mmCIF file of C-alpha atoms in Angstrom:
data_model
loop_
_atom_site.group_PDB
_atom_site.id
_atom_site.type_symbol
_atom_site.label_atom_id
_atom_site.label_comp_id
_atom_site.label_asym_id
_atom_site.label_seq_id
_atom_site.Cartn_x
_atom_site.Cartn_y
_atom_site.Cartn_z
ATOM 1 C CA MET A 1 0.000 0.000 0.000
ATOM 2 C CA ASN A 2 1.055 3.554 -0.711
ATOM 3 C CA TYR A 3 0.085 6.717 1.158
ATOM 4 C CA TYR A 4 -1.703 9.673 -0.439
ATOM 5 C CA ALA A 5 -2.164 13.070 1.198
ATOM 6 C CA VAL A 6 -5.468 14.643 0.211
ATOM 7 C CA ARG A 7 -6.019 18.275 1.098
ATOM 8 C CA LEU A 8 -9.696 19.285 1.201
ATOM 9 C CA PRO A 9 -9.959 23.074 0.818
ATOM 10 C CA ILE A 10 -13.410 24.549 1.495
ATOM 11 C CA LEU A 11 -15.417 25.665 -1.531
ATOM 12 C CA ASP A 12 -18.758 26.206 0.228
ATOM 13 C CA GLU A 13 -18.928 26.726 4.007
ATOM 14 C CA GLU A 14 -22.662 25.990 4.275
ATOM 15 C CA LYS A 15 -22.354 22.724 2.340
ATOM 16 C CA SER A 16 -19.377 21.826 4.527
ATOM 17 C CA ARG A 17 -21.589 22.191 7.611
ATOM 18 C CA VAL A 18 -24.428 20.206 6.013
ATOM 19 C CA TYR A 19 -22.219 17.308 4.853
ATOM 20 C CA ARG A 20 -19.861 17.142 7.871
ATOM 21 C CA GLU A 21 -21.492 14.105 9.513
ATOM 22 C CA ASP A 22 -21.698 12.237 6.181
ATOM 23 C CA HIS A 23 -18.019 13.023 5.567
ATOM 24 C CA LEU A 24 -16.997 11.723 8.999
ATOM 25 C CA LYS A 25 -19.088 8.546 8.599
ATOM 26 C CA TYR A 26 -17.503 7.972 5.191
ATOM 27 C CA LEU A 27 -14.000 8.296 6.636
ATOM 28 C CA GLU A 28 -14.792 6.020 9.584
ATOM 29 C CA GLY A 29 -16.035 3.379 7.138
ATOM 30 C CA LEU A 30 -12.740 3.606 5.272
ATOM 31 C CA VAL A 31 -10.826 3.351 8.551
ATOM 32 C CA GLY A 32 -12.587 0.024 9.110
ATOM 33 C CA GLN A 33 -11.570 -1.116 5.623
ATOM 34 C CA GLY A 34 -7.930 -0.126 6.180
ATOM 35 C CA ASN A 35 -7.904 2.723 3.638
ATOM 36 C CA ILE A 36 -7.213 5.603 6.052
ATOM 37 C CA PHE A 37 -3.957 6.307 7.869
ATOM 38 C CA THR A 38 -5.221 9.468 9.602
ATOM 39 C CA TYR A 39 -7.300 12.594 9.056
ATOM 40 C CA GLY A 40 -8.074 15.940 10.651
ATOM 41 C CA ARG A 41 -9.150 19.521 10.142
ATOM 42 C CA PHE A 42 -6.965 22.596 9.783
ATOM 43 C CA THR A 43 -7.318 24.824 12.829
ATOM 44 C CA ASP A 44 -7.454 27.957 10.652
ATOM 45 C CA GLY A 45 -10.801 26.783 9.207
ATOM 46 C CA THR A 46 -9.602 26.416 5.605
ATOM 47 C CA GLY A 47 -10.318 22.685 5.262
ATOM 48 C CA GLY A 48 -8.696 19.440 6.257
ATOM 49 C CA LEU A 49 -6.318 16.638 5.358
ATOM 50 C CA VAL A 50 -6.850 12.914 4.848
ATOM 51 C CA ILE A 51 -4.005 10.438 4.443
ATOM 52 C CA TYR A 52 -5.361 7.533 2.391
ATOM 53 C CA LYS A 53 -3.767 4.115 2.021
ATOM 54 C CA ALA A 54 -4.281 2.799 -1.515
ATOM 55 C CA LYS A 55 -2.564 0.667 -4.137
ATOM 56 C CA ASP A 56 -2.129 3.599 -6.545
ATOM 57 C CA LEU A 57 -3.040 7.214 -7.272
ATOM 58 C CA GLU A 58 -6.155 6.230 -9.208
ATOM 59 C CA GLU A 59 -7.579 4.273 -6.274
ATOM 60 C CA ALA A 60 -6.815 7.095 -3.835
ATOM 61 C CA ALA A 61 -8.423 9.659 -6.156
ATOM 62 C CA ALA A 62 -11.521 7.468 -6.506
ATOM 63 C CA LEU A 63 -11.813 7.264 -2.710
ATOM 64 C CA ALA A 64 -11.418 11.041 -2.389
ATOM 65 C CA LYS A 65 -14.051 11.693 -5.080
ATOM 66 C CA GLN A 66 -16.563 9.521 -3.189
ATOM 67 C CA ASP A 67 -16.162 11.607 -0.018
ATOM 68 C CA PRO A 68 -19.493 13.440 0.513
ATOM 69 C CA TYR A 69 -17.579 16.704 0.933
ATOM 70 C CA VAL A 70 -16.147 16.346 -2.568
ATOM 71 C CA SER A 71 -19.142 14.754 -4.317
ATOM 72 C CA SER A 72 -21.467 17.484 -2.947
ATOM 73 C CA GLY A 73 -19.213 20.330 -4.056
ATOM 74 C CA ALA A 74 -18.533 21.442 -0.468
ATOM 75 C CA ARG A 75 -14.797 20.832 -0.868
ATOM 76 C CA ASP A 76 -12.240 20.507 -3.606
ATOM 77 C CA PHE A 77 -9.363 18.050 -3.287
ATOM 78 C CA VAL A 78 -5.656 18.146 -4.022
ATOM 79 C CA ILE A 79 -3.869 14.792 -3.935
ATOM 80 C CA ASN A 80 -0.189 13.895 -3.706
ATOM 81 C CA GLU A 81 1.564 10.621 -3.061
ATOM 82 C CA TRP A 82 3.199 10.843 0.357
ATOM 83 C CA ALA A 83 6.445 9.122 1.357
ATOM 84 C CA MET A 84 6.143 8.783 5.117
ATOM 85 C CA ASN A 85 9.415 9.192 7.013
ATOM 86 C CA THR A 86 9.297 6.186 9.326
ATOM 87 C CA GLU A 87 12.643 7.061 10.936
ATOM 88 C CA VAL A 88 10.957 9.835 12.922
ATOM 89 C CA LEU A 89 8.506 7.326 14.406
ATOM 90 C CA SER A 90 11.307 5.225 15.839
ATOM 91 C CA ARG A 91 12.960 8.074 17.765
#
């Protein structure tokens, strides 16, 4: 599995409020399937970040596009493959 960082900048604040619970349920479902490393919101209110675990960029993008935030137009997404530095974890 590879890691993909997906930034979710806000496009529509009202839609973001409306779809928040659906978004969180979607992510929790993916946690159960092993497709999420971690996720969280930006404290400045501009959006959030999800680190997906997927076999390739196409799979990660498909997962991001199915997020209710993205499919509803509440958020955009920017995706990059992420090479986690595991040496930091062992310190």
